[in-house]
Amino acid sequence: APLYHFPYATIGLIVVNTICFAATGFAQNERLLEPWLLQYGEGLNPLEWIPAAFAHGSFIHLIGNMFFLWGFGLVVEGKLGWRRFIPLYLAMAAAWGFGVDILTLHRTDAYVLRTEFHVESIEELQREIKAEWSEEIPDDEKPDGKELEQFARLLLNHAKGRCLGASGVIFSLMAMSLVWAPKNELHIVGFLMYRFV
């Protein structure tokens, strides 16, 4: 496909995504990563839409997304130029976040407590956790009420779900590339890895 513009923005976005990955503690620090996540079941949260598209959950996640950002961003930015590509990229990130929020509105605290934990309230979940811990943890190591509440809230938040990554934007770029450059080919050579558990 003929490209009319050098991919300044695509290169810049790869750099920005890499910097954001470092800013989140390379996905190794939950407290640094938490503000970047798009939380399910919390209503419409526009302030989460863009940051979530710049955060990644692992080094492999980042590398994979940046590879495809390069491949498809090159085509789209090559047609549009960086001045139109950057607003388009951010608009696609916002549209992805909006779509995720809409599709996960049902995952409220009450819904997840009922369907995942089979309880009716966070207090009931705390009682179940406490009962389970009473058999496994010595008395001098048992958490106090506040720690138990924090743990139950953490379990609930993880069960509700959240997401991150540039994949939603990259799928949009892929669709545009299929329209603008249908005969182009993208070859991938990779390794097949096994993980033993």
PDB file of N, CA and C in Angstrom, residues 1 71-72 75-76 170-186:
ATOM      1  N   ALA A   1       0.859  -1.187   0.000  1.00  0.00           N
ATOM      2  CA  ALA A   1       0.000   0.000   0.000  1.00  0.00           C
ATOM      3  C   ALA A   1       0.891   1.232   0.000  1.00  0.00           C
ATOM      4  N   GLY A  71       2.494  -2.562  12.758  1.00  0.00           N
ATOM      5  CA  GLY A  71       2.035  -3.095  11.478  1.00  0.00           C
ATOM      6  C   GLY A  71       0.815  -2.380  10.920  1.00  0.00           C
ATOM      7  N   PHE A  72      -0.178  -2.134  11.763  1.00  0.00           N
ATOM      8  CA  PHE A  72      -1.419  -1.521  11.281  1.00  0.00           C
ATOM      9  C   PHE A  72      -1.390   0.002  11.402  1.00  0.00           C
ATOM     10  N   VAL A  75       0.117   1.617   8.275  1.00  0.00           N
ATOM     11  CA  VAL A  75      -0.788   1.762   7.136  1.00  0.00           C
ATOM     12  C   VAL A  75      -1.744   2.940   7.351  1.00  0.00           C
ATOM     13  N   VAL A  76      -2.385   2.996   8.521  1.00  0.00           N
ATOM     14  CA  VAL A  76      -3.400   4.032   8.758  1.00  0.00           C
ATOM     15  C   VAL A  76      -2.759   5.413   8.842  1.00  0.00           C
ATOM     16  N   ILE A 170      -6.117  -1.452  18.423  1.00  0.00           N
ATOM     17  CA  ILE A 170      -5.401  -2.175  17.367  1.00  0.00           C
ATOM     18  C   ILE A 170      -6.372  -2.932  16.465  1.00  0.00           C
ATOM     19  N   PHE A 171      -7.434  -3.504  17.028  1.00  0.00           N
ATOM     20  CA  PHE A 171      -8.441  -4.156  16.189  1.00  0.00           C
ATOM     21  C   PHE A 171      -9.110  -3.148  15.259  1.00  0.00           C
ATOM     22  N   SER A 172      -9.324  -1.927  15.743  1.00  0.00           N
ATOM     23  CA  SER A 172      -9.893  -0.878  14.889  1.00  0.00           C
ATOM     24  C   SER A 172      -8.926  -0.514  13.766  1.00  0.00           C
ATOM     25  N   LEU A 173      -7.640  -0.393  14.103  1.00  0.00           N
ATOM     26  CA  LEU A 173      -6.628  -0.103  13.080  1.00  0.00           C
ATOM     27  C   LEU A 173      -6.551  -1.241  12.059  1.00  0.00           C
ATOM     28  N   MET A 174      -6.693  -2.480  12.544  1.00  0.00           N
ATOM     29  CA  MET A 174      -6.674  -3.632  11.651  1.00  0.00           C
ATOM     30  C   MET A 174      -7.835  -3.552  10.652  1.00  0.00           C
ATOM     31  N   ALA A 175      -9.015  -3.204  11.139  1.00  0.00           N
ATOM     32  CA  ALA A 175     -10.183  -3.096  10.259  1.00  0.00           C
ATOM     33  C   ALA A 175      -9.962  -2.020   9.201  1.00  0.00           C
ATOM     34  N   MET A 176      -9.400  -0.882   9.608  1.00  0.00           N
ATOM     35  CA  MET A 176      -9.120   0.186   8.644  1.00  0.00           C
ATOM     36  C   MET A 176      -8.074  -0.257   7.629  1.00  0.00           C
ATOM     37  N   SER A 177      -7.070  -0.982   8.078  1.00  0.00           N
ATOM     38  CA  SER A 177      -6.023  -1.472   7.182  1.00  0.00           C
ATOM     39  C   SER A 177      -6.584  -2.463   6.173  1.00  0.00           C
ATOM     40  N   LEU A 178      -7.537  -3.286   6.608  1.00  0.00           N
ATOM     41  CA  LEU A 178      -8.162  -4.237   5.678  1.00  0.00           C
ATOM     42  C   LEU A 178      -8.913  -3.524   4.567  1.00  0.00           C
ATOM     43  N   VAL A 179      -9.473  -2.360   4.878  1.00  0.00           N
ATOM     44  CA  VAL A 179     -10.201  -1.590   3.864  1.00  0.00           C
ATOM     45  C   VAL A 179      -9.219  -0.850   2.960  1.00  0.00           C
ATOM     46  N   TRP A 180      -8.215  -0.202   3.558  1.00  0.00           N
ATOM     47  CA  TRP A 180      -7.304   0.634   2.785  1.00  0.00           C
ATOM     48  C   TRP A 180      -6.185  -0.133   2.088  1.00  0.00           C
ATOM     49  N   ALA A 181      -5.827  -1.288   2.611  1.00  0.00           N
ATOM     50  CA  ALA A 181      -4.716  -2.060   2.034  1.00  0.00           C
ATOM     51  C   ALA A 181      -5.052  -3.543   2.060  1.00  0.00           C
ATOM     52  N   PRO A 182      -6.103  -3.951   1.343  1.00  0.00           N
ATOM     53  CA  PRO A 182      -6.567  -5.341   1.451  1.00  0.00           C
ATOM     54  C   PRO A 182      -5.576  -6.386   0.931  1.00  0.00           C
ATOM     55  N   LYS A 183      -4.656  -5.983   0.075  1.00  0.00           N
ATOM     56  CA  LYS A 183      -3.714  -6.958  -0.484  1.00  0.00           C
ATOM     57  C   LYS A 183      -2.393  -7.016   0.269  1.00  0.00           C
ATOM     58  N   ASN A 184      -2.200  -6.139   1.227  1.00  0.00           N
ATOM     59  CA  ASN A 184      -0.970  -6.191   2.024  1.00  0.00           C
ATOM     60  C   ASN A 184      -0.964  -7.437   2.897  1.00  0.00           C
ATOM     61  N   GLU A 185       0.215  -7.941   3.173  1.00  0.00           N
ATOM     62  CA  GLU A 185       0.350  -9.109   4.043  1.00  0.00           C
ATOM     63  C   GLU A 185       1.219  -8.739   5.234  1.00  0.00           C
ATOM     64  N   LEU A 186       0.890  -9.309   6.360  1.00  0.00           N
ATOM     65  CA  LEU A 186       1.676  -9.123   7.574  1.00  0.00           C
ATOM     66  C   LEU A 186       2.137 -10.501   7.999  1.00  0.00           C
TER      67      LEU A 186
END
